Amino acid sequence: MQASVLALDPILDSPVDGASKGLPPGLKPIPFRSIGDQGWNALSGDLPFPQALLKRSVLERNARWMRDILAETGVALAPHGKTTMSPQLFDLQLANGSWGITVATAQQFEVCRRFGVKRILIANQLVDAAAMRSILAALAADPALEAFCLVDSVAGVRRLAEAARATTPQRPLGLLVELGMAGGRTGCRTAADALEVARAAADAPGLALRGVEGYEGLVVTKDAAADEIAVSGFLDQLAALAAEIDGAGLFANTPVLLSAGGSAYYDIVARRLAEVRLSRPVQVVVRSGCYLTHDSGQYTRLFEHVIRRIPADWRRHGDLAPALEVWSMVQSRPEPGLALLTMGKRDVSYDIELPIPTLWRPAGAAAPQPVPAGAVLSAMNDQHAYLKLPEGFDPQVGDLVCCGISHPCTTFDKWQVMMVVEDDYRVSGAIRTFF
């Protein structure tokens, strides 16, 4: 990967050994940075299975894709760090022009701050005393650090203001008024409520009202056309709220932040909010996190709609592709039509849908090949996956099977160390996660 912009030496200099999942059992301690120097190939018996692998070339291509697509509109990206919780991947995203990193908790904030991220958007409410103290203390200790969080109540603003009075931040904590939707999670339900919160935020010492935020992804259904209408309507409400707060003169004397955009509708967010004009400059920030690894399920399907919606000339930037693969081994063939794999819920996501078999490498074969149509996972236990076999597909004990996953976030949190491989599966490095 390219030169680092974050302070990654604490990771790279730390020792790892065979007690870490994914590394060879019995491995004596080696520096993390030397993992790529061991001459390992992930599919050649050098490593145990299962293995969650990241394809380096695909990660870098996906990072460039999002950078180039957003450059078409001038919109900024603060990718959601909870997807991977890997400072090395944050580094790749920042090196490709990301405006900052988004987090959801004080612990995630601390990981970003510790490794040198200087602009952190907490896309969540801060209400507990320990979280508020730690973030305000970080702002007091580092004048180069910018931090933002969401507010959706006057009570929440008052709690933050009380915490700020007990600390002296070098710069104020930025607040974004969160607009929600009926039946959704946090966020003001009406523009009137949001304006009341904005007035409280504008008057709060140690805090600064910096913008408006919302999350449009909660409207997702199985009706893509209806979803796009609903997303556009929500963004119009967000823009109208920003205009009302701006008209009341409540924003701090800085560019106004308008933030939305998960990993499904960031193209609509980018184009729609880029059109907003206020009395002061506007910075639109989208927060997509899953683009970097993409996936083989939910986001692959949603991406088909992104490609349909974006202008034809933007297609010159290519497409996203899955960078994350989970490989396991056939460990049992207890009955016809069934193979048991050495992979389970402790290793791979199962929050959206079961993993998707994509590749198969028979023992001794030179290269992987596509699995036959009809091969599907039917269930998973903690350490086992049930692979249903179509007629004519007869994998043997010791064969390797690759699964793509749907929704990458909850696969990353199952691995403290994840190998980075070249296209021929040579191990060229690894990433560390901090969940």
CSV table of C-alpha atoms in Angstrom, one decimal:
chain,number,residue,atom,x,y,z
A,1,MET,CA,0.0,0.0,0.0
A,2,GLN,CA,1.0,3.7,-0.4
A,3,ALA,CA,3.0,5.8,2.1
A,4,SER,CA,1.3,6.2,5.5
A,5,VAL,CA,-0.4,9.5,6.6
A,6,LEU,CA,-1.2,8.1,10.1
A,7,ALA,CA,1.2,7.0,12.9
A,8,LEU,CA,1.0,3.3,12.3
A,9,ASP,CA,4.3,2.3,14.0
A,10,PRO,CA,2.6,1.1,17.2
A,11,ILE,CA,0.8,-1.5,15.2
A,12,LEU,CA,3.6,-2.4,12.9
A,13,ASP,CA,6.2,-2.7,15.7
A,14,SER,CA,3.9,-4.8,17.9
A,15,PRO,CA,4.6,-8.6,18.2
A,16,VAL,CA,2.2,-11.2,16.9
A,17,ASP,CA,2.4,-15.0,17.3
A,18,GLY,CA,0.5,-18.2,16.8
A,19,ALA,CA,-2.0,-17.3,19.5
A,20,SER,CA,-3.6,-14.8,17.1
A,21,LYS,CA,-6.4,-16.2,15.0
A,22,GLY,CA,-5.4,-16.7,11.4
A,23,LEU,CA,-1.6,-17.0,12.1
A,24,PRO,CA,0.2,-20.4,12.0
A,25,PRO,CA,-0.2,-22.2,15.3
A,26,GLY,CA,3.2,-22.4,17.0
A,27,LEU,CA,4.5,-19.2,15.3
A,28,LYS,CA,7.1,-17.5,17.5
A,29,PRO,CA,6.6,-13.8,18.0
A,30,ILE,CA,7.4,-11.6,15.0
A,31,PRO,CA,6.9,-7.9,14.4
A,32,PHE,CA,3.5,-7.2,12.8
A,33,ARG,CA,5.3,-5.4,9.9
A,34,SER,CA,7.2,-8.6,9.0
A,35,ILE,CA,4.1,-10.7,8.2
A,36,GLY,CA,4.4,-9.9,4.5
A,37,ASP,CA,8.1,-11.1,4.6
A,38,GLN,CA,7.4,-14.7,5.7
A,39,GLY,CA,6.8,-16.0,2.1
A,40,TRP,CA,3.4,-17.3,3.0
A,41,ASN,CA,0.7,-18.1,0.4
A,42,ALA,CA,-2.8,-18.1,1.9
A,43,LEU,CA,-4.0,-21.1,-0.2
A,44,SER,CA,-0.9,-23.2,-0.1
A,45,GLY,CA,-0.9,-24.7,3.4
A,46,ASP,CA,1.1,-22.0,5.1
A,47,LEU,CA,-1.8,-20.7,7.1
A,48,PRO,CA,-4.7,-22.3,9.0
A,49,PHE,CA,-8.3,-22.2,8.0
A,50,PRO,CA,-10.6,-20.4,8.0
A,51,GLN,CA,-8.9,-17.3,6.7
A,52,ALA,CA,-10.5,-13.8,6.1
A,53,LEU,CA,-8.4,-12.3,3.3
A,54,LEU,CA,-8.3,-8.8,1.8
A,55,LYS,CA,-7.2,-8.4,-1.8
A,56,ARG,CA,-4.8,-5.5,-1.8
A,57,SER,CA,-5.3,-4.5,-5.5
A,58,VAL,CA,-9.1,-4.4,-5.0
A,59,LEU,CA,-8.9,-2.3,-1.8
A,60,GLU,CA,-6.8,0.2,-3.6
A,61,ARG,CA,-9.0,0.3,-6.7
A,62,ASN,CA,-12.2,0.7,-4.6
A,63,ALA,CA,-10.5,3.6,-2.6
A,64,ARG,CA,-9.7,5.4,-5.9
A,65,TRP,CA,-13.2,4.7,-7.3
A,66,MET,CA,-14.9,6.5,-4.4
A,67,ARG,CA,-12.4,9.3,-4.5
A,68,ASP,CA,-12.9,9.9,-8.2
A,69,ILE,CA,-16.7,9.6,-8.1
A,70,LEU,CA,-17.1,12.1,-5.3
A,71,ALA,CA,-14.6,14.5,-7.1
A,72,GLU,CA,-17.3,14.8,-9.8
A,73,THR,CA,-19.5,16.7,-7.3
A,74,GLY,CA,-17.0,18.3,-4.9
A,75,VAL,CA,-18.5,16.4,-2.0
A,76,ALA,CA,-16.2,15.2,0.8
A,77,LEU,CA,-16.0,11.7,2.3
A,78,ALA,CA,-15.6,10.8,6.0
A,79,PRO,CA,-15.9,7.0,5.7
A,80,HIS,CA,-17.5,5.2,8.7
A,81,GLY,CA,-14.7,3.6,10.7
A,82,LYS,CA,-16.9,1.1,12.4
A,83,THR,CA,-16.9,-0.9,9.2
A,84,THR,CA,-13.3,-2.1,9.6
A,85,MET,CA,-12.0,-0.4,12.8
A,86,SER,CA,-8.5,-0.7,11.2
A,87,PRO,CA,-6.2,2.3,11.3
A,88,GLN,CA,-4.3,0.9,8.4
A,89,LEU,CA,-7.4,1.0,6.3
A,90,PHE,CA,-8.3,4.5,7.6
A,91,ASP,CA,-4.8,5.4,6.4
A,92,LEU,CA,-5.6,4.2,2.9
A,93,GLN,CA,-8.8,6.1,2.9
A,94,LEU,CA,-7.2,9.3,4.1
A,95,ALA,CA,-4.4,9.0,1.6
A,96,ASN,CA,-7.0,8.9,-1.1
A,97,GLY,CA,-8.4,12.2,0.0
A,98,SER,CA,-11.0,11.4,2.7
A,99,TRP,CA,-11.9,14.6,4.7
A,100,GLY,CA,-12.0,12.7,8.0
A,101,ILE,CA,-13.2,9.5,9.6
A,102,THR,CA,-16.6,8.8,11.0
A,103,VAL,CA,-17.2,6.9,14.2
A,104,ALA,CA,-20.1,6.0,16.5
A,105,THR,CA,-18.6,5.6,20.0
A,106,ALA,CA,-16.0,7.2,22.2
A,107,GLN,CA,-13.9,4.0,22.0
A,108,GLN,CA,-13.8,4.3,18.2
A,109,PHE,CA,-13.0,8.0,18.5
A,110,GLU,CA,-10.0,7.1,20.8
A,111,VAL,CA,-8.7,4.6,18.2
A,112,CYS,CA,-8.8,7.2,15.5
A,113,ARG,CA,-7.2,9.9,17.7
A,114,ARG,CA,-4.5,7.6,19.0
A,115,PHE,CA,-3.3,6.9,15.5
A,116,GLY,CA,-3.4,10.5,14.3
A,117,VAL,CA,-6.7,11.1,12.6
A,118,LYS,CA,-7.2,14.9,13.0
A,119,ARG,CA,-10.9,15.2,11.9
A,120,ILE,CA,-13.4,12.9,13.5
A,121,LEU,CA,-17.2,12.9,13.0
A,122,ILE,CA,-19.1,11.1,15.7
A,123,ALA,CA,-22.3,10.2,13.9
A,124,ASN,CA,-24.1,9.6,17.2
A,125,GLN,CA,-25.3,11.3,20.4
A,126,LEU,CA,-22.8,11.8,23.2
A,127,VAL,CA,-24.7,11.5,26.5
A,128,ASP,CA,-22.6,9.5,29.0
A,129,ALA,CA,-20.2,11.5,31.2
A,130,ALA,CA,-17.1,9.3,30.5
A,131,ALA,CA,-17.5,9.7,26.8
A,132,MET,CA,-18.0,13.4,26.9
A,133,ARG,CA,-15.0,13.9,29.2
A,134,SER,CA,-12.7,11.9,27.1
A,135,ILE,CA,-13.6,13.7,23.9
A,136,LEU,CA,-13.5,17.1,25.3
A,137,ALA,CA,-10.1,16.3,27.0
A,138,ALA,CA,-8.8,15.2,23.6
A,139,LEU,CA,-9.8,18.5,22.2
A,140,ALA,CA,-8.1,20.3,25.1
A,141,ALA,CA,-4.9,18.4,24.6
A,142,ASP,CA,-4.6,18.7,20.8
A,143,PRO,CA,-5.3,22.1,19.1
A,144,ALA,CA,-5.0,20.4,15.7
A,145,LEU,CA,-7.9,18.0,16.4
A,146,GLU,CA,-11.4,18.7,15.1
A,147,ALA,CA,-14.4,16.7,16.5
A,148,PHE,CA,-18.1,16.8,15.8
A,149,CYS,CA,-21.1,15.0,17.3
A,150,LEU,CA,-24.8,14.9,16.8
A,151,VAL,CA,-27.6,16.5,18.9
A,152,ASP,CA,-31.3,15.9,18.8
A,153,SER,CA,-32.5,17.4,22.0
A,154,VAL,CA,-32.1,20.5,24.2
A,155,ALA,CA,-31.4,18.1,27.1
A,156,GLY,CA,-28.5,16.6,25.1
A,157,VAL,CA,-27.1,20.0,24.3
A,158,ARG,CA,-27.2,21.0,28.0
A,159,ARG,CA,-25.4,17.8,29.1
A,160,LEU,CA,-22.6,18.6,26.5
A,161,ALA,CA,-22.4,22.2,27.6
A,162,GLU,CA,-22.1,21.2,31.3
A,163,ALA,CA,-19.2,18.8,30.4
A,164,ALA,CA,-17.6,21.5,28.3
A,165,ARG,CA,-17.6,24.0,31.2
A,166,ALA,CA,-15.6,21.5,33.2
A,167,THR,CA,-12.9,21.3,30.4
A,168,THR,CA,-11.2,24.0,28.3
A,169,PRO,CA,-11.1,22.7,24.8
A,170,GLN,CA,-8.6,24.3,22.4
A,171,ARG,CA,-11.4,24.6,20.0
A,172,PRO,CA,-15.2,24.0,20.5
A,173,LEU,CA,-16.8,20.6,19.9
A,174,GLY,CA,-18.8,20.9,16.7
A,175,LEU,CA,-22.4,20.0,16.9
A,176,LEU,CA,-24.6,18.8,14.0
A,177,VAL,CA,-28.4,18.9,14.5
A,178,GLU,CA,-29.7,15.4,13.6
A,179,LEU,CA,-32.8,15.1,11.6
A,180,GLY,CA,-34.6,11.8,12.1
A,181,MET,CA,-37.8,10.2,10.7
A,182,ALA,CA,-40.9,8.7,12.3
A,183,GLY,CA,-40.3,5.2,13.5
A,184,GLY,CA,-36.5,5.6,13.0
A,185,ARG,CA,-33.7,5.8,15.5
A,186,THR,CA,-32.3,9.1,16.9
A,187,GLY,CA,-32.9,12.5,15.3
A,188,CYS,CA,-35.4,15.3,15.6
A,189,ARG,CA,-38.8,14.4,14.3
A,190,THR,CA,-39.9,17.8,13.2
A,191,ALA,CA,-38.3,20.9,11.8
A,192,ALA,CA,-39.6,22.9,14.8
A,193,ASP,CA,-37.9,20.6,17.2
A,194,ALA,CA,-34.7,20.8,15.3
A,195,LEU,CA,-34.8,24.6,15.3
A,196,GLU,CA,-35.2,24.6,19.0
A,197,VAL,CA,-32.2,22.3,19.4
A,198,ALA,CA,-30.2,24.5,17.0
A,199,ARG,CA,-31.0,27.6,19.2
A,200,ALA,CA,-29.8,25.8,22.3
A,201,ALA,CA,-26.6,24.6,20.5
A,202,ALA,CA,-25.8,28.1,19.2
A,203,ASP,CA,-26.0,29.5,22.7
A,204,ALA,CA,-24.0,26.8,24.4
A,205,PRO,CA,-20.5,27.8,25.7
A,206,GLY,CA,-17.6,25.5,24.6
A,207,LEU,CA,-19.7,24.2,21.7
A,208,ALA,CA,-20.3,25.4,18.1
A,209,LEU,CA,-23.3,24.7,15.9
A,210,ARG,CA,-21.6,23.5,12.7
A,211,GLY,CA,-24.3,21.9,10.6
A,212,VAL,CA,-27.1,19.4,10.0
A,213,GLU,CA,-27.0,15.7,9.7
A,214,GLY,CA,-29.3,12.8,8.8
A,215,TYR,CA,-29.2,9.1,7.9
A,216,GLU,CA,-31.3,8.3,4.9
A,217,GLY,CA,-30.5,4.5,4.9
A,218,LEU,CA,-33.4,3.8,7.3
A,219,VAL,CA,-35.9,4.0,4.4
A,220,VAL,CA,-34.4,1.0,2.7
A,221,THR,CA,-37.1,-1.5,1.6
A,222,LYS,CA,-37.3,-4.0,-1.3
A,223,ASP,CA,-38.8,-1.3,-3.6
A,224,ALA,CA,-35.8,0.6,-5.1
A,225,ALA,CA,-37.9,3.1,-6.9
A,226,ALA,CA,-39.9,4.0,-3.8
A,227,ASP,CA,-36.8,4.1,-1.7
A,228,GLU,CA,-35.1,6.6,-4.1
A,229,ILE,CA,-38.2,8.9,-3.8
A,230,ALA,CA,-38.2,8.6,0.0
A,231,VAL,CA,-34.4,9.3,0.2
A,232,SER,CA,-34.7,12.4,-2.0
A,233,GLY,CA,-37.6,13.7,0.1
A,234,PHE,CA,-35.6,13.2,3.3
A,235,LEU,CA,-32.7,15.1,1.8
A,236,ASP,CA,-34.9,17.9,0.8
A,237,GLN,CA,-36.1,18.1,4.4
A,238,LEU,CA,-32.5,18.2,5.5
A,239,ALA,CA,-31.7,21.0,3.1
A,240,ALA,CA,-34.7,23.0,4.1
A,241,LEU,CA,-33.8,22.6,7.8
A,242,ALA,CA,-30.2,23.9,7.0
A,243,ALA,CA,-31.7,26.9,5.2
A,244,GLU,CA,-34.0,27.7,8.2
A,245,ILE,CA,-31.2,27.5,10.7
A,246,ASP,CA,-29.0,29.6,8.4
A,247,GLY,CA,-31.7,32.2,8.0
A,248,ALA,CA,-32.0,32.4,11.8
A,249,GLY,CA,-28.2,33.2,11.9
A,250,LEU,CA,-27.5,30.2,14.3
A,251,PHE,CA,-24.6,28.5,12.6
A,252,ALA,CA,-21.0,29.2,13.7
A,253,ASN,CA,-18.9,31.4,11.5
A,254,THR,CA,-17.4,28.5,9.6
A,255,PRO,CA,-18.5,26.5,6.5
A,256,VAL,CA,-21.8,24.7,7.2
A,257,LEU,CA,-21.6,20.9,7.2
A,258,LEU,CA,-24.3,18.9,5.6
A,259,SER,CA,-23.8,15.2,6.3
A,260,ALA,CA,-25.7,12.1,5.2
A,261,GLY,CA,-25.0,9.1,3.0
A,262,GLY,CA,-24.4,5.5,4.1
A,263,SER,CA,-23.3,2.9,1.6
A,264,ALA,CA,-26.5,2.6,-0.5
A,265,TYR,CA,-27.5,6.1,-1.6
A,266,TYR,CA,-24.3,8.2,-1.4
A,267,ASP,CA,-24.7,9.1,-5.0
A,268,ILE,CA,-28.1,10.7,-4.4
A,269,VAL,CA,-26.8,12.4,-1.3
A,270,ALA,CA,-23.8,13.8,-3.1
A,271,ARG,CA,-25.7,15.2,-6.1
A,272,ARG,CA,-28.7,16.5,-4.1
A,273,LEU,CA,-26.9,18.2,-1.2
A,274,ALA,CA,-24.2,19.6,-3.5
A,275,GLU,CA,-26.9,21.9,-4.9
A,276,VAL,CA,-27.7,23.5,-1.5
A,277,ARG,CA,-26.8,27.2,-1.3
A,278,LEU,CA,-26.7,29.0,2.0
A,279,SER,CA,-25.4,32.4,3.2
A,280,ARG,CA,-22.0,30.9,3.9
A,281,PRO,CA,-20.0,28.1,2.2
A,282,VAL,CA,-21.4,24.6,2.5
A,283,GLN,CA,-19.3,21.4,2.9
A,284,VAL,CA,-21.2,18.2,2.1
A,285,VAL,CA,-19.8,15.1,3.8
A,286,VAL,CA,-20.9,11.6,3.0
A,287,ARG,CA,-20.1,8.7,5.3
A,288,SER,CA,-20.1,5.5,3.3
A,289,GLY,CA,-17.9,2.9,4.9
A,290,CYS,CA,-18.6,-0.4,3.1
A,291,TYR,CA,-17.4,0.8,-0.3
A,292,LEU,CA,-13.7,0.0,0.5
A,293,THR,CA,-14.3,-3.7,0.7
A,294,HIS,CA,-17.7,-3.8,-1.0
A,295,ASP,CA,-19.3,-7.2,-0.6
A,296,SER,CA,-20.8,-10.2,-2.5
A,297,GLY,CA,-24.4,-9.7,-1.4
A,298,GLN,CA,-26.4,-6.8,-0.1
A,299,TYR,CA,-24.1,-4.0,-1.4
A,300,THR,CA,-23.5,-5.7,-4.7
A,301,ARG,CA,-27.2,-5.6,-5.3
A,302,LEU,CA,-27.5,-2.0,-4.1
A,303,PHE,CA,-24.5,-1.0,-6.2
A,304,GLU,CA,-26.4,-2.0,-9.3
A,305,HIS,CA,-28.8,0.8,-8.6
A,306,VAL,CA,-26.0,3.3,-7.9
A,307,ILE,CA,-24.5,2.4,-11.4
A,308,ARG,CA,-28.0,2.9,-12.9
A,309,ARG,CA,-28.4,6.3,-11.3
A,310,ILE,CA,-25.0,7.9,-11.9
A,311,PRO,CA,-24.3,9.9,-15.1
A,312,ALA,CA,-23.0,7.8,-18.0
A,313,ASP,CA,-19.7,9.7,-18.2
A,314,TRP,CA,-18.9,8.8,-14.6
A,315,ARG,CA,-18.8,5.1,-15.6
A,316,ARG,CA,-15.2,5.8,-16.8
A,317,HIS,CA,-14.2,5.3,-13.2
A,318,GLY,CA,-15.1,1.6,-13.4
A,319,ASP,CA,-17.0,-0.4,-10.7
A,320,LEU,CA,-16.5,-1.5,-7.1
A,321,ALA,CA,-15.6,-5.1,-6.5
A,322,PRO,CA,-15.5,-7.4,-3.4
A,323,ALA,CA,-12.1,-7.2,-1.7
A,324,LEU,CA,-13.0,-9.5,1.3
A,325,GLU,CA,-13.0,-13.2,0.9
A,326,VAL,CA,-13.3,-15.9,3.6
A,327,TRP,CA,-11.7,-19.2,2.8
A,328,SER,CA,-12.4,-22.5,4.7
A,329,MET,CA,-11.7,-26.1,4.2
A,330,VAL,CA,-14.1,-29.1,3.6
A,331,GLN,CA,-13.7,-31.0,6.9
A,332,SER,CA,-16.5,-33.6,6.5
A,333,ARG,CA,-18.7,-35.3,3.9
A,334,PRO,CA,-21.1,-37.1,6.2
A,335,GLU,CA,-23.8,-37.6,3.7
A,336,PRO,CA,-24.6,-37.2,0.0
A,337,GLY,CA,-25.2,-33.6,-1.1
A,338,LEU,CA,-23.6,-32.0,2.1
A,339,ALA,CA,-20.2,-30.8,2.9
A,340,LEU,CA,-19.2,-29.3,6.3
A,341,LEU,CA,-16.8,-26.4,6.2
A,342,THR,CA,-14.3,-25.2,8.9
A,343,MET,CA,-16.0,-21.8,9.2
A,344,GLY,CA,-18.9,-20.6,11.3
A,345,LYS,CA,-20.6,-17.6,13.0
A,346,ARG,CA,-17.3,-16.9,14.9
A,347,ASP,CA,-15.6,-16.2,11.5
A,348,VAL,CA,-18.0,-14.5,9.1
A,349,SER,CA,-21.1,-12.3,9.0
A,350,TYR,CA,-24.6,-13.7,9.3
A,351,ASP,CA,-26.6,-10.5,10.0
A,352,ILE,CA,-28.0,-9.9,6.5
A,353,GLU,CA,-27.8,-13.3,4.8
A,354,LEU,CA,-25.6,-16.4,4.8
A,355,PRO,CA,-22.2,-16.2,3.1
A,356,ILE,CA,-22.2,-16.9,-0.6
A,357,PRO,CA,-19.9,-19.7,-2.0
A,358,THR,CA,-17.9,-18.2,-4.9
A,359,LEU,CA,-14.7,-20.2,-5.5
A,360,TRP,CA,-13.5,-23.7,-5.0
A,361,ARG,CA,-9.9,-25.1,-5.0
A,362,PRO,CA,-9.6,-28.8,-5.1
A,363,ALA,CA,-6.6,-30.1,-3.1
A,364,GLY,CA,-3.5,-30.0,-5.3
A,365,ALA,CA,-5.2,-27.8,-8.0
A,366,ALA,CA,-3.1,-24.9,-9.4
A,367,ALA,CA,-5.8,-22.2,-9.1
A,368,PRO,CA,-9.3,-21.6,-7.7
A,369,GLN,CA,-12.3,-22.1,-10.0
A,370,PRO,CA,-16.0,-20.9,-9.7
A,371,VAL,CA,-18.3,-23.1,-7.6
A,372,PRO,CA,-21.1,-24.7,-9.7
A,373,ALA,CA,-24.5,-23.0,-9.7
A,374,GLY,CA,-26.7,-24.3,-6.9
A,375,ALA,CA,-24.0,-24.6,-4.3
A,376,VAL,CA,-25.3,-22.7,-1.2
A,377,LEU,CA,-24.8,-22.4,2.5
A,378,SER,CA,-27.9,-23.6,4.3
A,379,ALA,CA,-26.8,-23.0,7.9
A,380,MET,CA,-23.9,-22.1,10.2
A,381,ASN,CA,-23.0,-23.1,13.8
A,382,ASP,CA,-20.2,-21.4,15.8
A,383,GLN,CA,-17.4,-23.2,13.9
A,384,HIS,CA,-19.2,-25.1,11.1
A,385,ALA,CA,-20.9,-24.1,7.8
A,386,TYR,CA,-23.3,-26.4,5.9
A,387,LEU,CA,-22.6,-26.4,2.2
A,388,LYS,CA,-25.4,-27.9,0.1
A,389,LEU,CA,-24.1,-29.5,-3.0
A,390,PRO,CA,-25.8,-29.6,-6.4
A,391,GLU,CA,-25.7,-32.8,-8.4
A,392,GLY,CA,-22.3,-33.4,-9.9
A,393,PHE,CA,-20.4,-31.2,-7.4
A,394,ASP,CA,-18.3,-33.5,-5.3
A,395,PRO,CA,-15.7,-31.6,-3.2
A,396,GLN,CA,-13.5,-33.8,-1.0
A,397,VAL,CA,-12.1,-33.4,2.5
A,398,GLY,CA,-9.2,-31.0,2.3
A,399,ASP,CA,-10.6,-29.0,-0.6
A,400,LEU,CA,-10.8,-25.2,-0.1
A,401,VAL,CA,-14.0,-23.2,-0.5
A,402,CYS,CA,-14.2,-19.4,-0.7
A,403,CYS,CA,-17.3,-17.4,0.4
A,404,GLY,CA,-18.1,-13.9,-0.3
A,405,ILE,CA,-20.0,-12.1,2.5
A,406,SER,CA,-23.0,-9.8,2.6
A,407,HIS,CA,-22.4,-6.6,4.7
A,408,PRO,CA,-18.7,-6.6,5.7
A,409,CYS,CA,-18.9,-4.8,9.0
A,410,THR,CA,-19.7,-7.8,11.2
A,411,THR,CA,-17.0,-10.0,9.6
A,412,PHE,CA,-14.2,-7.6,10.5
A,413,ASP,CA,-15.1,-7.7,14.2
A,414,LYS,CA,-14.4,-11.4,14.3
A,415,TRP,CA,-10.7,-10.9,13.3
A,416,GLN,CA,-8.0,-9.1,15.2
A,417,VAL,CA,-5.5,-9.8,12.4
A,418,MET,CA,-6.6,-10.1,8.8
A,419,MET,CA,-4.2,-11.0,6.0
A,420,VAL,CA,-3.7,-8.8,3.0
A,421,VAL,CA,-2.9,-10.8,-0.2
A,422,GLU,CA,-1.9,-10.2,-3.8
A,423,ASP,CA,-4.0,-11.5,-6.6
A,424,ASP,CA,-2.1,-14.8,-6.5
A,425,TYR,CA,-2.8,-15.1,-2.8
A,426,ARG,CA,0.7,-14.3,-1.7
A,427,VAL,CA,0.5,-12.7,1.7
A,428,SER,CA,2.0,-9.2,1.4
A,429,GLY,CA,0.9,-7.8,4.8
A,430,ALA,CA,-1.9,-7.7,7.3
A,431,ILE,CA,-4.2,-5.3,9.1
A,432,ARG,CA,-5.1,-5.0,12.7
A,433,THR,CA,-8.6,-4.3,14.0
A,434,PHE,CA,-9.6,-2.6,17.2
A,435,PHE,CA,-13.1,-3.7,18.2
